[in-house]
Amino acid sequence: MTGDPSGAAPINRAMRAMLAPLWARAVLFVLGIIFLGIGVAGLLLPLLPGVVFLILSAACFSRSSARFEAWLLRNPYLGPPVIAWRTTGAIPTRAKWIACLAMGGSWVLLALSGAPDLVKVAASLIMLASAAFIVTRPG
């Protein structure tokens, strides 16, 4: 693969980050670190979606620290799923199955709970929309 996997030239990312107010860059940087920690934990622990948090971390770093974004993308363990998402929007088939089964299980628990009907309907619609998004991504 040649070129920048993020889809933007390094100078454009750096300039875009410089345009944000200092407080916004600081908040995004801290969020990037938090999401990175959760993402690494998610790669090691079952049922915690690690890649989602790595993608969020990369998004925060792209607006706050080009150096940390580059480190994340070049990391041989953490970078490939983020690069795959940025280049193709791909979600591995196994991850699609796990996500949909987890949402189905959550829906069953919600349906059996004493939650108000409005909450059940709203959560069901959100889960259906999320599942539709996940299933329609390339695998």
mmCIF file of C-alpha atoms in Angstrom:
data_model
loop_
_atom_site.group_PDB
_atom_site.id
_atom_site.type_symbol
_atom_site.label_atom_id
_atom_site.label_comp_id
_atom_site.label_asym_id
_atom_site.label_seq_id
_atom_site.Cartn_x
_atom_site.Cartn_y
_atom_site.Cartn_z
ATOM 1 C CA MET A 1 0.000 0.000 0.000
ATOM 2 C CA THR A 2 1.361 3.406 -0.918
ATOM 3 C CA GLY A 3 0.460 6.812 0.336
ATOM 4 C CA ASP A 4 -1.194 7.853 3.563
ATOM 5 C CA PRO A 5 -3.744 5.339 4.910
ATOM 6 C CA SER A 6 -5.768 8.063 6.599
ATOM 7 C CA GLY A 7 -6.753 9.580 3.275
ATOM 8 C CA ALA A 8 -5.274 13.010 4.047
ATOM 9 C CA ALA A 9 -1.797 14.352 3.486
ATOM 10 C CA PRO A 10 0.198 14.766 6.724
ATOM 11 C CA ILE A 11 0.437 18.517 6.249
ATOM 12 C CA ASN A 12 -3.346 18.802 5.926
ATOM 13 C CA ARG A 13 -3.912 16.820 9.156
ATOM 14 C CA ALA A 14 -1.328 18.869 11.019
ATOM 15 C CA MET A 15 -2.779 22.154 9.781
ATOM 16 C CA ARG A 16 -6.334 21.046 10.577
ATOM 17 C CA ALA A 17 -5.241 20.161 14.128
ATOM 18 C CA MET A 18 -3.511 23.541 14.528
ATOM 19 C CA LEU A 19 -6.718 25.396 13.605
ATOM 20 C CA ALA A 20 -8.684 23.937 16.506
ATOM 21 C CA PRO A 21 -8.601 25.915 19.753
ATOM 22 C CA LEU A 22 -6.036 24.702 22.283
ATOM 23 C CA TRP A 23 -8.713 23.596 24.764
ATOM 24 C CA ALA A 24 -10.460 21.525 22.077
ATOM 25 C CA ARG A 25 -7.200 19.832 21.065
ATOM 26 C CA ALA A 26 -6.468 19.065 24.718
ATOM 27 C CA VAL A 27 -9.911 17.540 25.276
ATOM 28 C CA LEU A 28 -9.651 15.495 22.077
ATOM 29 C CA PHE A 29 -6.164 14.320 23.033
ATOM 30 C CA VAL A 30 -7.337 13.158 26.470
ATOM 31 C CA LEU A 31 -10.328 11.407 24.878
ATOM 32 C CA GLY A 32 -7.953 9.778 22.381
ATOM 33 C CA ILE A 33 -5.822 8.418 25.224
ATOM 34 C CA ILE A 34 -8.908 7.143 27.091
ATOM 35 C CA PHE A 35 -10.319 5.494 23.953
ATOM 36 C CA LEU A 36 -6.904 3.981 23.224
ATOM 37 C CA GLY A 37 -6.804 2.414 26.692
ATOM 38 C CA ILE A 38 -10.317 1.023 26.338
ATOM 39 C CA GLY A 39 -9.494 -0.216 22.834
ATOM 40 C CA VAL A 40 -6.400 -2.086 24.006
ATOM 41 C CA ALA A 41 -8.411 -3.593 26.879
ATOM 42 C CA GLY A 42 -11.110 -4.566 24.386
ATOM 43 C CA LEU A 43 -8.614 -6.496 22.292
ATOM 44 C CA LEU A 44 -7.708 -8.545 25.365
ATOM 45 C CA LEU A 45 -11.114 -8.937 27.028
ATOM 46 C CA PRO A 46 -14.098 -10.753 25.539
ATOM 47 C CA LEU A 47 -17.302 -8.794 24.874
ATOM 48 C CA LEU A 48 -15.555 -5.393 24.925
ATOM 49 C CA PRO A 49 -15.414 -3.924 21.400
ATOM 50 C CA GLY A 50 -11.760 -2.951 21.078
ATOM 51 C CA VAL A 51 -11.630 -1.879 17.434
ATOM 52 C CA VAL A 52 -14.471 0.628 17.824
ATOM 53 C CA PHE A 53 -12.518 2.439 20.523
ATOM 54 C CA LEU A 54 -9.312 2.334 18.466
ATOM 55 C CA ILE A 55 -11.199 3.994 15.597
ATOM 56 C CA LEU A 56 -12.519 6.645 17.994
ATOM 57 C CA SER A 57 -9.010 7.137 19.366
ATOM 58 C CA ALA A 58 -7.586 7.647 15.870
ATOM 59 C CA ALA A 59 -10.350 10.150 15.091
ATOM 60 C CA CYS A 60 -9.530 12.134 18.243
ATOM 61 C CA PHE A 61 -5.797 12.033 17.522
ATOM 62 C CA SER A 62 -6.369 13.169 13.924
ATOM 63 C CA ARG A 63 -7.733 16.436 15.316
ATOM 64 C CA SER A 64 -5.329 16.828 18.232
ATOM 65 C CA SER A 65 -1.974 15.103 17.636
ATOM 66 C CA ALA A 66 -0.700 14.016 14.229
ATOM 67 C CA ARG A 67 2.212 12.301 15.989
ATOM 68 C CA PHE A 68 -0.047 10.062 18.106
ATOM 69 C CA GLU A 69 -2.297 9.361 15.124
ATOM 70 C CA ALA A 70 0.727 8.280 13.077
ATOM 71 C CA TRP A 71 1.957 6.083 15.953
ATOM 72 C CA LEU A 72 -1.443 4.385 16.224
ATOM 73 C CA LEU A 73 -1.721 3.793 12.483
ATOM 74 C CA ARG A 74 1.842 2.418 12.249
ATOM 75 C CA ASN A 75 1.473 0.110 15.257
ATOM 76 C CA PRO A 76 1.571 -3.460 13.902
ATOM 77 C CA TYR A 77 -1.113 -4.680 16.343
ATOM 78 C CA LEU A 78 -3.429 -1.687 16.662
ATOM 79 C CA GLY A 79 -3.121 0.012 13.270
ATOM 80 C CA PRO A 80 -4.410 -2.537 10.722
ATOM 81 C CA PRO A 81 -8.093 -2.550 11.805
ATOM 82 C CA VAL A 82 -8.149 1.264 11.951
ATOM 83 C CA ILE A 83 -6.581 1.498 8.487
ATOM 84 C CA ALA A 84 -9.051 -1.092 7.140
ATOM 85 C CA TRP A 85 -11.946 0.958 8.491
ATOM 86 C CA ARG A 86 -10.597 4.196 7.026
ATOM 87 C CA THR A 87 -9.874 2.759 3.587
ATOM 88 C CA THR A 88 -12.897 0.514 3.021
ATOM 89 C CA GLY A 89 -15.269 0.842 5.978
ATOM 90 C CA ALA A 90 -14.890 -2.908 6.372
ATOM 91 C CA ILE A 91 -16.088 -4.891 9.387
ATOM 92 C CA PRO A 92 -14.898 -8.516 9.553
ATOM 93 C CA THR A 93 -17.681 -11.093 9.187
ATOM 94 C CA ARG A 94 -16.897 -12.600 12.597
ATOM 95 C CA ALA A 95 -17.260 -9.162 14.219
ATOM 96 C CA LYS A 96 -20.588 -8.647 12.437
ATOM 97 C CA TRP A 97 -21.906 -11.926 13.864
ATOM 98 C CA ILE A 98 -20.706 -11.114 17.369
ATOM 99 C CA ALA A 99 -22.212 -7.613 17.268
ATOM 100 C CA CYS A 100 -25.581 -8.785 15.961
ATOM 101 C CA LEU A 101 -25.785 -11.671 18.427
ATOM 102 C CA ALA A 102 -24.890 -9.347 21.295
ATOM 103 C CA MET A 103 -27.586 -6.884 20.230
ATOM 104 C CA GLY A 104 -30.088 -9.736 19.919
ATOM 105 C CA GLY A 105 -29.240 -10.941 23.424
ATOM 106 C CA SER A 106 -29.550 -7.403 24.760
ATOM 107 C CA TRP A 107 -32.923 -7.061 23.079
ATOM 108 C CA VAL A 108 -34.178 -10.288 24.713
ATOM 109 C CA LEU A 109 -33.038 -9.073 28.139
ATOM 110 C CA LEU A 110 -34.686 -5.718 27.522
ATOM 111 C CA ALA A 111 -37.928 -7.357 26.355
ATOM 112 C CA LEU A 112 -38.039 -9.465 29.540
ATOM 113 C CA SER A 113 -37.290 -6.512 31.782
ATOM 114 C CA GLY A 114 -39.777 -4.175 33.363
ATOM 115 C CA ALA A 115 -38.644 -1.231 31.251
ATOM 116 C CA PRO A 116 -41.362 1.100 29.941
ATOM 117 C CA ASP A 117 -42.666 0.284 26.462
ATOM 118 C CA LEU A 118 -41.320 3.568 25.079
ATOM 119 C CA VAL A 119 -37.798 2.595 26.174
ATOM 120 C CA LYS A 120 -38.201 -0.873 24.647
ATOM 121 C CA VAL A 121 -39.365 0.557 21.319
ATOM 122 C CA ALA A 122 -36.658 3.232 21.202
ATOM 123 C CA ALA A 123 -33.900 0.732 22.070
ATOM 124 C CA SER A 124 -35.253 -1.732 19.506
ATOM 125 C CA LEU A 125 -35.157 0.891 16.764
ATOM 126 C CA ILE A 126 -31.618 1.918 17.678
ATOM 127 C CA MET A 127 -30.470 -1.722 17.708
ATOM 128 C CA LEU A 128 -32.148 -2.415 14.360
ATOM 129 C CA ALA A 129 -30.529 0.657 12.794
ATOM 130 C CA SER A 130 -27.150 -0.320 14.244
ATOM 131 C CA ALA A 131 -27.488 -3.899 13.009
ATOM 132 C CA ALA A 132 -28.476 -2.684 9.550
ATOM 133 C CA PHE A 133 -25.408 -0.442 9.432
ATOM 134 C CA ILE A 134 -23.109 -3.244 10.572
ATOM 135 C CA VAL A 135 -24.508 -5.834 8.170
ATOM 136 C CA THR A 136 -24.258 -3.510 5.154
ATOM 137 C CA ARG A 137 -20.534 -2.766 5.654
ATOM 138 C CA PRO A 138 -18.114 -4.711 3.493
ATOM 139 C CA GLY A 139 -16.614 -7.783 5.192
#
